[in-house]
Amino acid sequence: MSAPASAFVEPPWGEPLDAEQELAEIPESATIAGMFFLALAEGAERRQVELAMPRPRYVPFSFYPVREFAPLLVKAAGLFHPHSTLREGLRRIGRAGPSAFLGSTLGRVTLGASEGVQATVSAIAKTYGINTKPSRCTVLQTEPRSITLALDDVCYFLDSHHVGVFEGTLEHADVQGRVLIHRRSSTAADFRLEW
């Protein structure tokens, strides 16, 4: 059951982000697909900035520790968006998430075949349990101009990077909209996407 619409607010864009605290709380067991490391490396190459990767090679559908990915994401935010706050930089990188996923075979099959906003959002929601473990993203409610999602066990930058992922999803679906958040814990929130 979704929270009432009045419980959803703008993400805390003006608040400082304690990256060290968030990084320290990431469980050792959390993993993420290599395609996201590769997307950061490609972003660095495109911008002609040096982003030191922890490993010499990543395989797109092999899994690596989120504890390895999240600090790299923080470094990339500063390098890719040097005039933005950390929170905004993470958000902007998140917006590129759907494009990174489309670069994979699975992304082309699932996201590439999606038509309409709700189908596109649902396709991205399904990828959470596949690409970032143990996270889950569930569609709670759909309305003609909104969709509400439950994100659980998302152990890094939930109210910045992951908000950006769904902002990028709306952009990919060719609509202008916004993502509101109802935070349930440090690793769980409901997102309300409106367009």
PDB file of N, CA and C in Angstrom, residues 15-65:
ATOM      1  N   GLU A  15      20.117  20.029   0.974  1.00  0.00           N
ATOM      2  CA  GLU A  15      20.785  19.538   2.180  1.00  0.00           C
ATOM      3  C   GLU A  15      22.143  18.913   1.838  1.00  0.00           C
ATOM      4  N   PRO A  16      23.115  19.043   2.738  1.00  0.00           N
ATOM      5  CA  PRO A  16      24.406  18.377   2.499  1.00  0.00           C
ATOM      6  C   PRO A  16      24.243  16.863   2.544  1.00  0.00           C
ATOM      7  N   LEU A  17      25.119  16.183   1.855  1.00  0.00           N
ATOM      8  CA  LEU A  17      25.083  14.723   1.790  1.00  0.00           C
ATOM      9  C   LEU A  17      26.308  14.178   2.511  1.00  0.00           C
ATOM     10  N   ASP A  18      26.097  13.352   3.512  1.00  0.00           N
ATOM     11  CA  ASP A  18      27.196  12.740   4.254  1.00  0.00           C
ATOM     12  C   ASP A  18      27.600  11.448   3.533  1.00  0.00           C
ATOM     13  N   ALA A  19      28.419  11.602   2.505  1.00  0.00           N
ATOM     14  CA  ALA A  19      28.810  10.448   1.684  1.00  0.00           C
ATOM     15  C   ALA A  19      29.564   9.413   2.502  1.00  0.00           C
ATOM     16  N   GLU A  20      30.447   9.857   3.383  1.00  0.00           N
ATOM     17  CA  GLU A  20      31.224   8.909   4.185  1.00  0.00           C
ATOM     18  C   GLU A  20      30.315   8.019   5.025  1.00  0.00           C
ATOM     19  N   GLN A  21      29.285   8.611   5.610  1.00  0.00           N
ATOM     20  CA  GLN A  21      28.340   7.835   6.420  1.00  0.00           C
ATOM     21  C   GLN A  21      27.596   6.823   5.552  1.00  0.00           C
ATOM     22  N   GLU A  22      27.119   7.278   4.380  1.00  0.00           N
ATOM     23  CA  GLU A  22      26.394   6.362   3.492  1.00  0.00           C
ATOM     24  C   GLU A  22      27.296   5.224   3.021  1.00  0.00           C
ATOM     25  N   LEU A  23      28.539   5.552   2.685  1.00  0.00           N
ATOM     26  CA  LEU A  23      29.473   4.518   2.233  1.00  0.00           C
ATOM     27  C   LEU A  23      29.748   3.506   3.343  1.00  0.00           C
ATOM     28  N   ALA A  24      29.872   3.986   4.562  1.00  0.00           N
ATOM     29  CA  ALA A  24      30.166   3.101   5.694  1.00  0.00           C
ATOM     30  C   ALA A  24      29.029   2.127   5.978  1.00  0.00           C
ATOM     31  N   GLU A  25      27.803   2.495   5.613  1.00  0.00           N
ATOM     32  CA  GLU A  25      26.638   1.662   5.917  1.00  0.00           C
ATOM     33  C   GLU A  25      26.321   0.636   4.830  1.00  0.00           C
ATOM     34  N   ILE A  26      27.052   0.644   3.727  1.00  0.00           N
ATOM     35  CA  ILE A  26      26.785  -0.313   2.646  1.00  0.00           C
ATOM     36  C   ILE A  26      27.200  -1.711   3.101  1.00  0.00           C
ATOM     37  N   PRO A  27      26.294  -2.679   3.035  1.00  0.00           N
ATOM     38  CA  PRO A  27      26.670  -4.031   3.463  1.00  0.00           C
ATOM     39  C   PRO A  27      27.664  -4.670   2.499  1.00  0.00           C
ATOM     40  N   GLU A  28      28.541  -5.476   3.034  1.00  0.00           N
ATOM     41  CA  GLU A  28      29.555  -6.146   2.212  1.00  0.00           C
ATOM     42  C   GLU A  28      28.920  -7.064   1.176  1.00  0.00           C
ATOM     43  N   SER A  29      27.741  -7.575   1.460  1.00  0.00           N
ATOM     44  CA  SER A  29      27.093  -8.537   0.563  1.00  0.00           C
ATOM     45  C   SER A  29      26.407  -7.886  -0.644  1.00  0.00           C
ATOM     46  N   ALA A  30      26.228  -6.570  -0.638  1.00  0.00           N
ATOM     47  CA  ALA A  30      25.525  -5.893  -1.741  1.00  0.00           C
ATOM     48  C   ALA A  30      26.385  -5.896  -2.997  1.00  0.00           C
ATOM     49  N   THR A  31      25.765  -6.233  -4.132  1.00  0.00           N
ATOM     50  CA  THR A  31      26.502  -6.308  -5.396  1.00  0.00           C
ATOM     51  C   THR A  31      25.764  -5.561  -6.504  1.00  0.00           C
ATOM     52  N   ILE A  32      26.514  -5.216  -7.556  1.00  0.00           N
ATOM     53  CA  ILE A  32      25.962  -4.493  -8.698  1.00  0.00           C
ATOM     54  C   ILE A  32      26.627  -5.003  -9.976  1.00  0.00           C
ATOM     55  N   ALA A  33      25.879  -4.960 -11.057  1.00  0.00           N
ATOM     56  CA  ALA A  33      26.379  -5.460 -12.337  1.00  0.00           C
ATOM     57  C   ALA A  33      27.521  -4.586 -12.866  1.00  0.00           C
ATOM     58  N   GLY A  34      28.470  -5.234 -13.511  1.00  0.00           N
ATOM     59  CA  GLY A  34      29.640  -4.549 -14.050  1.00  0.00           C
ATOM     60  C   GLY A  34      29.325  -3.492 -15.083  1.00  0.00           C
ATOM     61  N   MET A  35      28.158  -3.569 -15.738  1.00  0.00           N
ATOM     62  CA  MET A  35      27.822  -2.580 -16.766  1.00  0.00           C
ATOM     63  C   MET A  35      27.823  -1.152 -16.216  1.00  0.00           C
ATOM     64  N   PHE A  36      27.557  -1.002 -14.928  1.00  0.00           N
ATOM     65  CA  PHE A  36      27.506   0.342 -14.351  1.00  0.00           C
ATOM     66  C   PHE A  36      28.908   0.896 -14.106  1.00  0.00           C
ATOM     67  N   PHE A  37      29.859   0.032 -13.807  1.00  0.00           N
ATOM     68  CA  PHE A  37      31.262   0.463 -13.753  1.00  0.00           C
ATOM     69  C   PHE A  37      31.704   0.903 -15.150  1.00  0.00           C
ATOM     70  N   LEU A  38      31.338   0.112 -16.143  1.00  0.00           N
ATOM     71  CA  LEU A  38      31.726   0.421 -17.522  1.00  0.00           C
ATOM     72  C   LEU A  38      31.108   1.739 -17.984  1.00  0.00           C
ATOM     73  N   ALA A  39      29.869   2.019 -17.555  1.00  0.00           N
ATOM     74  CA  ALA A  39      29.219   3.279 -17.920  1.00  0.00           C
ATOM     75  C   ALA A  39      29.978   4.470 -17.321  1.00  0.00           C
ATOM     76  N   LEU A  40      30.460   4.331 -16.080  1.00  0.00           N
ATOM     77  CA  LEU A  40      31.255   5.416 -15.473  1.00  0.00           C
ATOM     78  C   LEU A  40      32.572   5.590 -16.212  1.00  0.00           C
ATOM     79  N   ALA A  41      33.218   4.491 -16.584  1.00  0.00           N
ATOM     80  CA  ALA A  41      34.482   4.575 -17.328  1.00  0.00           C
ATOM     81  C   ALA A  41      34.267   5.255 -18.675  1.00  0.00           C
ATOM     82  N   GLU A  42      33.168   4.922 -19.353  1.00  0.00           N
ATOM     83  CA  GLU A  42      32.857   5.551 -20.637  1.00  0.00           C
ATOM     84  C   GLU A  42      32.553   7.035 -20.456  1.00  0.00           C
ATOM     85  N   GLY A  43      31.851   7.378 -19.365  1.00  0.00           N
ATOM     86  CA  GLY A  43      31.560   8.784 -19.073  1.00  0.00           C
ATOM     87  C   GLY A  43      32.832   9.582 -18.843  1.00  0.00           C
ATOM     88  N   ALA A  44      33.779   8.979 -18.153  1.00  0.00           N
ATOM     89  CA  ALA A  44      35.064   9.654 -17.915  1.00  0.00           C
ATOM     90  C   ALA A  44      35.821   9.838 -19.221  1.00  0.00           C
ATOM     91  N   GLU A  45      35.821   8.805 -20.042  1.00  0.00           N
ATOM     92  CA  GLU A  45      36.528   8.884 -21.323  1.00  0.00           C
ATOM     93  C   GLU A  45      35.902   9.956 -22.216  1.00  0.00           C
ATOM     94  N   ARG A  46      34.589  10.010 -22.247  1.00  0.00           N
ATOM     95  CA  ARG A  46      33.880  10.997 -23.064  1.00  0.00           C
ATOM     96  C   ARG A  46      34.204  12.425 -22.615  1.00  0.00           C
ATOM     97  N   ARG A  47      34.346  12.608 -21.307  1.00  0.00           N
ATOM     98  CA  ARG A  47      34.634  13.944 -20.754  1.00  0.00           C
ATOM     99  C   ARG A  47      36.132  14.231 -20.693  1.00  0.00           C
ATOM    100  N   GLN A  48      36.924  13.226 -21.006  1.00  0.00           N
ATOM    101  CA  GLN A  48      38.383  13.333 -20.972  1.00  0.00           C
ATOM    102  C   GLN A  48      38.895  13.693 -19.581  1.00  0.00           C
ATOM    103  N   VAL A  49      38.356  12.969 -18.585  1.00  0.00           N
ATOM    104  CA  VAL A  49      38.827  13.104 -17.209  1.00  0.00           C
ATOM    105  C   VAL A  49      39.329  11.746 -16.736  1.00  0.00           C
ATOM    106  N   GLU A  50      40.224  11.757 -15.784  1.00  0.00           N
ATOM    107  CA  GLU A  50      40.832  10.531 -15.258  1.00  0.00           C
ATOM    108  C   GLU A  50      40.013  10.010 -14.079  1.00  0.00           C
ATOM    109  N   LEU A  51      39.399   8.846 -14.244  1.00  0.00           N
ATOM    110  CA  LEU A  51      38.664   8.190 -13.180  1.00  0.00           C
ATOM    111  C   LEU A  51      39.324   6.832 -12.957  1.00  0.00           C
ATOM    112  N   ALA A  52      40.080   6.709 -11.872  1.00  0.00           N
ATOM    113  CA  ALA A  52      40.818   5.470 -11.591  1.00  0.00           C
ATOM    114  C   ALA A  52      39.850   4.368 -11.189  1.00  0.00           C
ATOM    115  N   MET A  53      39.794   3.334 -12.001  1.00  0.00           N
ATOM    116  CA  MET A  53      38.913   2.198 -11.728  1.00  0.00           C
ATOM    117  C   MET A  53      39.610   1.244 -10.756  1.00  0.00           C
ATOM    118  N   PRO A  54      38.874   0.675  -9.806  1.00  0.00           N
ATOM    119  CA  PRO A  54      39.490  -0.240  -8.837  1.00  0.00           C
ATOM    120  C   PRO A  54      40.060  -1.523  -9.442  1.00  0.00           C
ATOM    121  N   ARG A  55      39.523  -1.954 -10.592  1.00  0.00           N
ATOM    122  CA  ARG A  55      39.977  -3.191 -11.235  1.00  0.00           C
ATOM    123  C   ARG A  55      40.391  -2.886 -12.672  1.00  0.00           C
ATOM    124  N   PRO A  56      41.237  -3.704 -13.247  1.00  0.00           N
ATOM    125  CA  PRO A  56      41.628  -3.469 -14.633  1.00  0.00           C
ATOM    126  C   PRO A  56      40.526  -3.794 -15.635  1.00  0.00           C
ATOM    127  N   ARG A  57      39.550  -4.627 -15.242  1.00  0.00           N
ATOM    128  CA  ARG A  57      38.536  -5.071 -16.195  1.00  0.00           C
ATOM    129  C   ARG A  57      37.230  -5.385 -15.471  1.00  0.00           C
ATOM    130  N   TYR A  58      36.117  -5.021 -16.111  1.00  0.00           N
ATOM    131  CA  TYR A  58      34.788  -5.362 -15.604  1.00  0.00           C
ATOM    132  C   TYR A  58      34.003  -6.050 -16.708  1.00  0.00           C
ATOM    133  N   VAL A  59      33.248  -7.060 -16.341  1.00  0.00           N
ATOM    134  CA  VAL A  59      32.391  -7.788 -17.277  1.00  0.00           C
ATOM    135  C   VAL A  59      30.961  -7.298 -17.035  1.00  0.00           C
ATOM    136  N   PRO A  60      30.239  -6.907 -18.086  1.00  0.00           N
ATOM    137  CA  PRO A  60      28.938  -6.256 -17.896  1.00  0.00           C
ATOM    138  C   PRO A  60      27.960  -6.982 -16.974  1.00  0.00           C
ATOM    139  N   PHE A  61      27.829  -8.308 -17.108  1.00  0.00           N
ATOM    140  CA  PHE A  61      26.840  -9.007 -16.293  1.00  0.00           C
ATOM    141  C   PHE A  61      27.456  -9.859 -15.195  1.00  0.00           C
ATOM    142  N   SER A  62      28.697  -9.575 -14.845  1.00  0.00           N
ATOM    143  CA  SER A  62      29.266 -10.133 -13.624  1.00  0.00           C
ATOM    144  C   SER A  62      28.962  -9.141 -12.507  1.00  0.00           C
ATOM    145  N   PHE A  63      29.019  -9.626 -11.274  1.00  0.00           N
ATOM    146  CA  PHE A  63      28.653  -8.773 -10.147  1.00  0.00           C
ATOM    147  C   PHE A  63      29.870  -8.428  -9.307  1.00  0.00           C
ATOM    148  N   TYR A  64      29.869  -7.171  -8.823  1.00  0.00           N
ATOM    149  CA  TYR A  64      30.973  -6.617  -8.054  1.00  0.00           C
ATOM    150  C   TYR A  64      30.387  -5.909  -6.831  1.00  0.00           C
ATOM    151  N   PRO A  65      31.194  -5.710  -5.800  1.00  0.00           N
ATOM    152  CA  PRO A  65      30.663  -5.094  -4.579  1.00  0.00           C
ATOM    153  C   PRO A  65      30.197  -3.649  -4.794  1.00  0.00           C
TER     154      PRO A  65
END
